[in-house]
Amino acid sequence: MYLTTMDGGQQSAISHQLADGKLHAYVPFPDVAIEYRQLGGKWQQYQHPIPDNATTELRSRSVSGERFSRISRYQNNR
């Protein structure tokens, strides 16, 4: 899922930020799930901030569970 910007571009619907050593993820649409995986592991449902100790990929999943967004990658630069 992407948001269309005023200039016609697109950006990921998932926002994320680093706080207190953890990665916090947000999506502005109700009932849309966020999933994440670290280091190419298994996709898991995001339920709370996750430790910022590895490269993390985020994606959103439609309410029906049939569609997924493009993947956003956050890389720890430590």
Backbone as numpy.savetxt, mean C-alpha at the origin, in Angstrom:
# Nx Ny Nz CAx CAy CAz Cx Cy Cz
-5.88 0.62 -7.89 -6.72 1.79 -7.89 -5.84 3.02 -7.89
-6.18 3.93 -8.73 -5.41 5.16 -8.84 -6.33 6.35 -8.78
-5.80 7.45 -8.29 -6.51 8.72 -8.29 -6.01 9.52 -9.47
-6.91 10.14 -10.22 -6.51 10.99 -11.34 -6.30 12.39 -10.83
-5.14 12.96 -11.13 -4.83 14.31 -10.69 -5.40 15.32 -11.67
-5.39 16.59 -11.28 -6.00 17.63 -12.11 -5.32 17.76 -13.47
-4.05 17.41 -13.57 -3.36 17.51 -14.85 -3.49 16.23 -15.68
-4.34 15.31 -15.24 -4.59 14.09 -15.99 -3.66 12.94 -15.63
-2.69 13.19 -14.76 -1.78 12.13 -14.33 -2.45 11.22 -13.31
-1.75 10.20 -12.91 -2.30 9.28 -11.92 -1.31 9.07 -10.79
-1.84 8.82 -9.62 -1.01 8.46 -8.48 -1.69 7.33 -7.74
-0.92 6.57 -7.02 -1.46 5.43 -6.29 -2.49 5.89 -5.27
-3.55 5.10 -5.11 -4.58 5.42 -4.12 -4.10 5.12 -2.71
-3.01 4.36 -2.58 -2.47 4.05 -1.27 -1.44 5.10 -0.89
-1.64 5.70 0.26 -0.66 6.63 0.81 0.07 5.90 1.93
1.33 6.22 2.10 2.07 5.61 3.20 3.06 6.60 3.76
3.38 6.41 5.03 4.36 7.26 5.69 5.08 6.46 6.76
6.28 6.91 7.08 7.07 6.27 8.12 6.95 7.09 9.39
6.58 6.43 10.49 6.48 7.09 11.80 6.79 6.07 12.88
7.58 6.47 13.84 7.92 5.60 14.97 8.55 4.28 14.53
9.30 4.30 13.42 9.95 3.09 12.94 9.01 2.09 12.29
7.79 2.53 11.97 6.81 1.65 11.34 6.23 2.31 10.10
5.81 1.48 9.16 5.20 1.95 7.93 3.69 1.97 8.12
3.09 3.14 7.96 1.64 3.33 8.08 1.06 3.48 6.68
-0.01 2.78 6.37 -0.62 2.84 5.04 -2.08 3.26 5.16
-2.54 4.01 4.16 -3.91 4.54 4.15 -4.49 4.44 2.74
-5.78 4.25 2.66 -6.48 4.29 1.37 -7.77 5.08 1.60
-8.12 6.02 0.71 -9.26 6.90 0.95 -10.63 6.32 0.63
-10.68 5.06 0.23 -11.95 4.47 -0.15 -12.44 3.49 0.92
-13.69 3.60 1.34 -14.20 2.68 2.37 -14.26 1.24 1.85
-14.00 0.31 2.72 -14.09 -1.12 2.44 -13.05 -1.66 1.46
-12.12 -0.82 1.00 -11.05 -1.30 0.14 -9.91 -1.78 1.04
-9.46 -2.99 0.83 -8.42 -3.57 1.67 -7.03 -3.19 1.16
-6.09 -3.13 2.07 -4.68 -2.94 1.73 -3.97 -4.25 2.06
-3.12 -4.67 1.14 -2.29 -5.85 1.37 -0.83 -5.46 1.24
0.04 -6.20 1.91 1.47 -5.92 1.84 2.26 -7.22 1.83
3.49 -7.11 1.35 4.43 -8.22 1.47 5.82 -7.62 1.62
6.68 -8.37 2.29 8.05 -7.92 2.50 9.00 -8.93 1.87
10.00 -8.39 1.17 11.04 -9.20 0.53 10.46 -10.30 -0.36
9.39 -9.98 -1.11 8.82 -10.94 -2.04 8.07 -12.08 -1.39
7.73 -11.94 -0.12 7.01 -12.99 0.60 5.54 -13.06 0.21
4.78 -13.72 1.02 3.35 -13.92 0.79 2.58 -12.63 1.09
1.56 -12.32 0.28 0.71 -11.16 0.53 -0.08 -11.38 1.81
-0.15 -10.33 2.64 -0.88 -10.37 3.90 -1.80 -9.15 3.97
-2.90 -9.28 4.69 -3.79 -8.14 4.86 -3.18 -7.16 5.86
-3.13 -5.89 5.47 -2.62 -4.84 6.35 -3.69 -4.53 7.38
-3.34 -4.63 8.66 -4.29 -4.34 9.72 -3.78 -3.29 10.68
-2.47 -3.10 10.72 -1.85 -2.13 11.62 -0.47 -1.80 11.06
0.16 -0.74 11.53 1.49 -0.37 11.03 2.47 -1.55 11.14
3.34 -1.65 10.15 4.29 -2.76 10.10 5.72 -2.26 10.30
6.57 -3.06 10.92 7.95 -2.63 11.16 8.66 -2.27 9.86
9.43 -1.20 9.91 10.18 -0.73 8.75 11.55 -1.37 8.76
11.60 -2.66 8.42 12.88 -3.36 8.47 13.22 -4.07 7.17
12.44 -3.86 6.12 12.69 -4.52 4.84 11.95 -3.78 3.73
12.29 -4.09 2.49 11.54 -3.55 1.36 10.11 -4.07 1.46
9.15 -3.16 1.36 7.74 -3.52 1.51 6.97 -3.10 0.27
6.12 -3.98 -0.23 5.24 -3.67 -1.35 3.81 -3.59 -0.84
3.07 -2.61 -1.34 1.68 -2.40 -0.95 0.79 -2.47 -2.18
-0.41 -2.98 -2.02 -1.42 -2.94 -3.08 -2.79 -2.87 -2.42
-3.76 -2.37 -3.16 -5.13 -2.37 -2.65 -5.91 -3.47 -3.37
-6.97 -3.93 -2.72 -7.81 -5.00 -3.27 -9.24 -4.52 -3.27
-9.95 -4.73 -4.37 -11.33 -4.28 -4.49 -12.23 -4.97 -3.46
-13.39 -4.39 -3.24 -14.34 -4.95 -2.28 -14.70 -6.38 -2.65
-14.85 -6.66 -3.95 -15.19 -8.02 -4.40 -14.02 -8.99 -4.26
-12.81 -8.44 -4.12 -11.62 -9.28 -4.01 -11.09 -9.77 -5.35
-11.70 -9.31 -6.44 -11.32 -9.79 -7.77 -10.28 -8.93 -8.47
-10.08 -7.69 -8.00 -9.16 -6.78 -8.67 -8.16 -6.21 -7.68
-6.95 -5.99 -8.19 -5.88 -5.44 -7.38 -5.29 -4.21 -8.07
-4.78 -3.30 -7.27 -4.12 -2.13 -7.83 -2.71 -2.50 -8.28
-2.06 -1.55 -8.89 -0.63 -1.72 -9.16 0.09 -1.72 -7.81
1.27 -2.22 -7.81 2.04 -2.35 -6.57 2.87 -1.10 -6.33
2.80 -0.58 -5.11 3.65 0.53 -4.68 4.75 -0.07 -3.82
5.99 0.33 -4.07 7.12 -0.24 -3.32 7.73 0.83 -2.43
7.98 0.45 -1.18 8.69 1.30 -0.24 9.97 0.57 0.13
11.10 1.22 -0.10 12.38 0.58 0.19 13.07 1.26 1.35
13.40 0.48 2.35 14.13 0.97 3.51 15.55 1.31 3.07
15.98 2.55 3.31 17.30 2.99 2.87 18.34 3.00 3.98
18.17 2.20 4.99 19.15 2.16 6.08 20.36 1.36 5.69
